[in-house]
């Protein structure tokens, strides 16, 4: 059955194979999922029953027990406190009793709704009967308490109401036990159902894994068998073995079958192409270039370019070898001409070498003269520069002399001012002497001696005034001479300045001449080196011309050998109809 399934699956397309396998696995998974979901719903319903049944009933029973206990506690507290302030305490007591009674009534009503079994319903009926009995007694106790009859209330409570309350508590305990038993049954059912569901889930998952493994293994085998054959054949084809197509035995109507048939045909065609290529290359290697394009197998697709390349190679070889044969003949002729030209070149290079030697001697003489001219120019530059420096020193001395003359003029002007002051003093002294003479004359004999002194002072003032005038005239003449000397000095200084500028210009020209002479000497030195190189090249040319003559003879011999080699090839010659 498995082999039949494999054979049927073999002829499906890959897409259909995968869909079939995934579909079966998905179907099994869906069945398992539905089973597990149903089990989960069953467990959920059971848990819901526990919550809505026993859990709720336990809460209701607890409410009833709490209400009864709190009610009894309130009655006992009121009895214990006595009749003091009964009115205030009774109001609070009455509110407590009302809340507890409502809690008990609500709990009993809820239990009546949720109790399902007959036993619990019977116990609930007994509980309701006892609660009704207690409700008949409780108002009486409360009325006695309200009236302040504590002793009567105490007696009624302990003799009648309290036993009823104890019976009610006993019944609530029995109901609580029944509810717990019912909840335990639901719990056990849930545990059993959960365990069964887990075991079923594990079993179904194991079945799913086994079935999935079977289908995956089957589809893998169906897919990998042809793939291995194709890969093995492709590897051998990659390694260059085109006869490996016989390894592909897979036959089917799926994509792998198409691929196997295509690859097998491809390898067969490639094997034929390789054989044809090898045959053509062997013929070319043996020198047979006579094969025509019609004699080469027609290739398909992109391999058409291989045939075109073969045809091109054969034509190109035929054309090239034919041209080489013609060229070898021309080389033979050219070699003779080259040998003759090489002899003429050797003779010409010898004459050229002699001319180069004469040119070298001339350039050496010119270079020596240029070097000597540069040295003389440098010496003239140094002398002119020294003379310019000396003239600059003399110009500075002339500037100092001009400054000294200016100082003398300044001092002379001050002396002239002093002389003018002396003239003024002498004039005033003469005036004073005249006044003194007049006063002495008036005095008579008493002023005669004073008149003599006044006369002498007048003479002295006159002499001082004359001397001051002479001094001022001498100073004026001196200043005039100094001004003339300043003009001459400034002219000389300007002449020195112009001389220095001209000498500096000459020094610059001498420096440029010196640099030009040195550059000329360096250029001549480079020319001399170039001529020496030319001389070397000329000598090399002479040697090369001799070698060329020898090479031309060898070339002629090689051309004859090339003719012999070309004659070994069989060239294609189209037949003219």
Tab-separated table of C-alpha atoms in Angstrom, residues 368-553:
chain	number	residue	atom	x	y	z
A	368	UNK	CA	85.990	79.078	-19.985
A	369	UNK	CA	85.589	82.646	-21.343
A	370	UNK	CA	82.098	82.893	-19.842
A	371	UNK	CA	83.422	81.772	-16.457
A	372	UNK	CA	86.256	84.346	-16.595
A	373	UNK	CA	83.754	87.082	-17.583
A	374	UNK	CA	81.601	86.143	-14.609
A	375	UNK	CA	84.584	86.429	-12.253
A	376	UNK	CA	85.556	89.892	-13.628
A	377	UNK	CA	81.950	91.069	-13.383
A	378	UNK	CA	81.820	89.896	-9.768
A	379	UNK	CA	85.043	91.808	-8.996
A	380	UNK	CA	83.638	95.006	-10.603
A	381	UNK	CA	80.432	94.559	-8.615
A	382	UNK	CA	82.393	94.253	-5.365
A	383	UNK	CA	84.451	97.439	-6.170
A	384	UNK	CA	81.372	99.475	-7.074
A	385	UNK	CA	79.614	98.272	-3.931
A	386	UNK	CA	82.615	99.339	-1.792
A	387	UNK	CA	82.741	102.795	-3.476
A	388	UNK	CA	79.010	103.215	-2.890
A	389	UNK	CA	79.484	102.371	0.790
A	390	UNK	CA	82.335	104.970	1.061
A	391	UNK	CA	80.205	107.617	-0.652
A	392	UNK	CA	77.423	106.854	1.778
A	393	UNK	CA	79.820	107.475	4.697
A	394	UNK	CA	80.892	110.837	3.194
A	395	UNK	CA	77.261	111.774	2.676
A	396	UNK	CA	76.601	111.101	6.333
A	397	UNK	CA	79.568	113.382	7.264
A	398	UNK	CA	78.125	116.147	5.047
A	399	UNK	CA	74.826	115.752	6.887
A	400	UNK	CA	76.712	116.177	10.198
A	401	UNK	CA	78.477	119.312	8.847
A	402	UNK	CA	75.128	120.756	7.793
A	403	UNK	CA	73.765	120.149	11.264
A	404	UNK	CA	76.850	121.886	12.840
A	405	UNK	CA	76.407	124.914	10.551
A	406	UNK	CA	72.767	125.115	11.544
A	407	UNK	CA	73.872	125.107	15.187
A	408	UNK	CA	76.381	127.917	14.457
A	409	UNK	CA	73.650	129.970	12.783
A	410	UNK	CA	71.467	129.473	15.836
A	411	UNK	CA	74.267	130.616	18.176
A	412	UNK	CA	75.033	133.608	15.897
A	413	UNK	CA	71.398	134.643	16.021
A	414	UNK	CA	71.518	134.522	19.806
A	415	UNK	CA	74.756	136.609	19.811
A	416	UNK	CA	73.073	139.114	17.486
A	417	UNK	CA	70.250	139.410	19.969
A	418	UNK	CA	72.753	139.985	22.794
A	419	UNK	CA	74.533	142.627	20.659
A	420	UNK	CA	71.244	144.424	20.108
A	421	UNK	CA	70.720	144.391	23.865
A	422	UNK	CA	74.218	145.837	24.378
A	423	UNK	CA	73.441	148.618	21.855
A	424	UNK	CA	70.296	149.427	23.783
A	425	UNK	CA	72.212	149.472	27.067
A	426	UNK	CA	74.959	151.687	25.523
A	427	UNK	CA	72.338	154.092	24.190
A	428	UNK	CA	70.697	154.332	27.581
A	429	UNK	CA	74.121	154.711	29.241
A	430	UNK	CA	74.961	157.638	26.883
A	431	UNK	CA	71.660	159.218	27.758
A	432	UNK	CA	72.392	158.787	31.464
A	433	UNK	CA	75.922	160.246	30.990
A	434	UNK	CA	74.427	163.279	29.239
A	435	UNK	CA	71.987	163.790	32.049
A	436	UNK	CA	74.808	163.435	34.580
A	437	UNK	CA	76.900	166.072	32.733
A	438	UNK	CA	73.970	168.422	32.766
A	439	UNK	CA	73.464	167.889	36.468
A	440	UNK	CA	77.245	168.305	37.114
A	441	UNK	CA	77.263	171.598	35.201
A	442	UNK	CA	74.442	172.785	37.333
A	443	UNK	CA	76.310	171.786	40.432
A	444	UNK	CA	79.310	173.896	39.459
A	445	UNK	CA	82.550	173.111	41.095
A	446	UNK	CA	80.998	170.482	43.320
A	447	UNK	CA	79.908	168.477	40.299
A	448	UNK	CA	83.059	168.893	38.267
A	449	UNK	CA	84.479	165.485	39.285
A	450	UNK	CA	81.155	163.858	38.585
A	451	UNK	CA	81.126	165.545	35.144
A	452	UNK	CA	84.477	163.952	34.311
A	453	UNK	CA	83.113	160.524	35.251
A	454	UNK	CA	79.972	161.134	33.252
A	455	UNK	CA	82.047	162.092	30.229
A	456	UNK	CA	84.119	158.924	30.505
A	457	UNK	CA	80.978	156.835	30.843
A	458	UNK	CA	79.544	158.537	27.748
A	459	UNK	CA	82.689	157.696	25.761
A	460	UNK	CA	82.603	154.111	27.012
A	461	UNK	CA	78.956	153.808	26.021
A	462	UNK	CA	79.730	155.226	22.568
A	463	UNK	CA	82.618	152.788	22.105
A	464	UNK	CA	80.459	149.898	23.308
A	465	UNK	CA	77.753	150.861	20.857
A	466	UNK	CA	80.246	151.005	17.982
A	467	UNK	CA	81.703	147.640	18.985
A	468	UNK	CA	78.249	146.128	19.187
A	469	UNK	CA	77.401	147.500	15.733
A	470	UNK	CA	80.640	146.090	14.311
A	471	UNK	CA	79.986	142.746	15.983
A	472	UNK	CA	76.433	142.580	14.606
A	473	UNK	CA	77.678	143.401	11.085
A	474	UNK	CA	80.353	140.681	11.439
A	475	UNK	CA	77.746	138.144	12.637
A	476	UNK	CA	75.419	139.013	9.728
A	477	UNK	CA	78.257	138.485	7.254
A	478	UNK	CA	79.174	135.219	9.029
A	479	UNK	CA	75.566	133.962	8.776
A	480	UNK	CA	75.516	134.871	5.081
A	481	UNK	CA	78.732	132.917	4.531
A	482	UNK	CA	77.358	129.993	6.562
A	483	UNK	CA	74.160	130.001	4.450
A	484	UNK	CA	76.284	129.934	1.305
A	485	UNK	CA	78.285	127.059	2.838
A	486	UNK	CA	74.992	125.260	3.623
A	487	UNK	CA	73.852	125.652	0.023
A	488	UNK	CA	77.171	124.275	-1.200
A	489	UNK	CA	76.993	121.450	1.366
A	490	UNK	CA	73.440	120.570	0.322
A	491	UNK	CA	74.513	120.576	-3.336
A	492	UNK	CA	77.441	118.308	-2.499
A	493	UNK	CA	75.170	116.028	-0.398
A	494	UNK	CA	72.673	115.833	-3.273
A	495	UNK	CA	75.515	115.069	-5.663
A	496	UNK	CA	76.677	112.347	-3.285
A	497	UNK	CA	73.108	110.971	-3.147
A	498	UNK	CA	72.832	110.896	-6.936
A	499	UNK	CA	76.290	109.336	-7.203
A	500	UNK	CA	75.350	106.648	-4.658
A	501	UNK	CA	72.092	105.907	-6.520
A	502	UNK	CA	73.935	105.609	-9.829
A	503	UNK	CA	76.584	103.400	-8.237
A	504	UNK	CA	73.860	101.188	-6.722
A	505	UNK	CA	72.160	100.946	-10.124
A	506	UNK	CA	75.508	100.062	-11.653
A	507	UNK	CA	76.061	97.490	-8.901
A	508	UNK	CA	72.630	95.979	-9.687
A	509	UNK	CA	73.476	95.831	-13.388
A	510	UNK	CA	76.851	94.305	-12.537
A	511	UNK	CA	75.119	91.734	-10.325
A	512	UNK	CA	72.622	90.863	-13.088
A	513	UNK	CA	75.500	90.654	-15.570
A	514	UNK	CA	77.350	88.388	-13.146
A	515	UNK	CA	74.300	86.130	-12.723
A	516	UNK	CA	73.728	86.051	-16.483
A	517	UNK	CA	77.394	85.183	-17.026
A	518	UNK	CA	77.197	82.388	-14.487
A	519	UNK	CA	73.918	81.136	-15.986
A	520	UNK	CA	75.598	81.235	-19.401
A	521	UNK	CA	78.545	79.294	-17.991
A	522	UNK	CA	76.183	76.698	-16.478
A	523	UNK	CA	74.229	76.474	-19.742
A	524	UNK	CA	77.458	75.981	-21.662
A	525	UNK	CA	78.434	73.312	-19.124
A	526	UNK	CA	75.106	71.560	-19.710
A	527	UNK	CA	75.603	71.937	-23.463
A	528	UNK	CA	79.016	70.402	-23.043
A	529	UNK	CA	77.468	67.483	-21.143
A	530	UNK	CA	74.779	67.156	-23.822
A	531	UNK	CA	77.446	67.096	-26.518
A	532	UNK	CA	79.275	64.400	-24.584
A	533	UNK	CA	76.019	62.433	-24.450
A	534	UNK	CA	75.531	63.014	-28.166
A	535	UNK	CA	79.053	61.777	-28.680
A	536	UNK	CA	78.230	58.657	-26.666
A	537	UNK	CA	74.992	58.191	-28.588
A	538	UNK	CA	76.860	58.640	-31.849
A	539	UNK	CA	79.347	55.985	-30.839
A	540	UNK	CA	76.465	53.740	-29.759
A	541	UNK	CA	74.754	54.430	-33.080
A	542	UNK	CA	77.884	53.378	-34.892
A	543	UNK	CA	78.024	50.185	-32.867
A	544	UNK	CA	74.272	49.658	-33.358
A	545	UNK	CA	74.595	50.141	-37.106
A	546	UNK	CA	77.190	47.394	-37.167
A	547	UNK	CA	74.901	45.209	-35.083
A	548	UNK	CA	71.989	46.091	-37.399
A	549	UNK	CA	74.011	44.887	-40.319
A	550	UNK	CA	74.609	41.586	-38.563
A	551	UNK	CA	70.954	41.378	-37.482
A	552	UNK	CA	69.742	42.029	-41.031
A	553	UNK	CA	71.721	39.023	-42.176
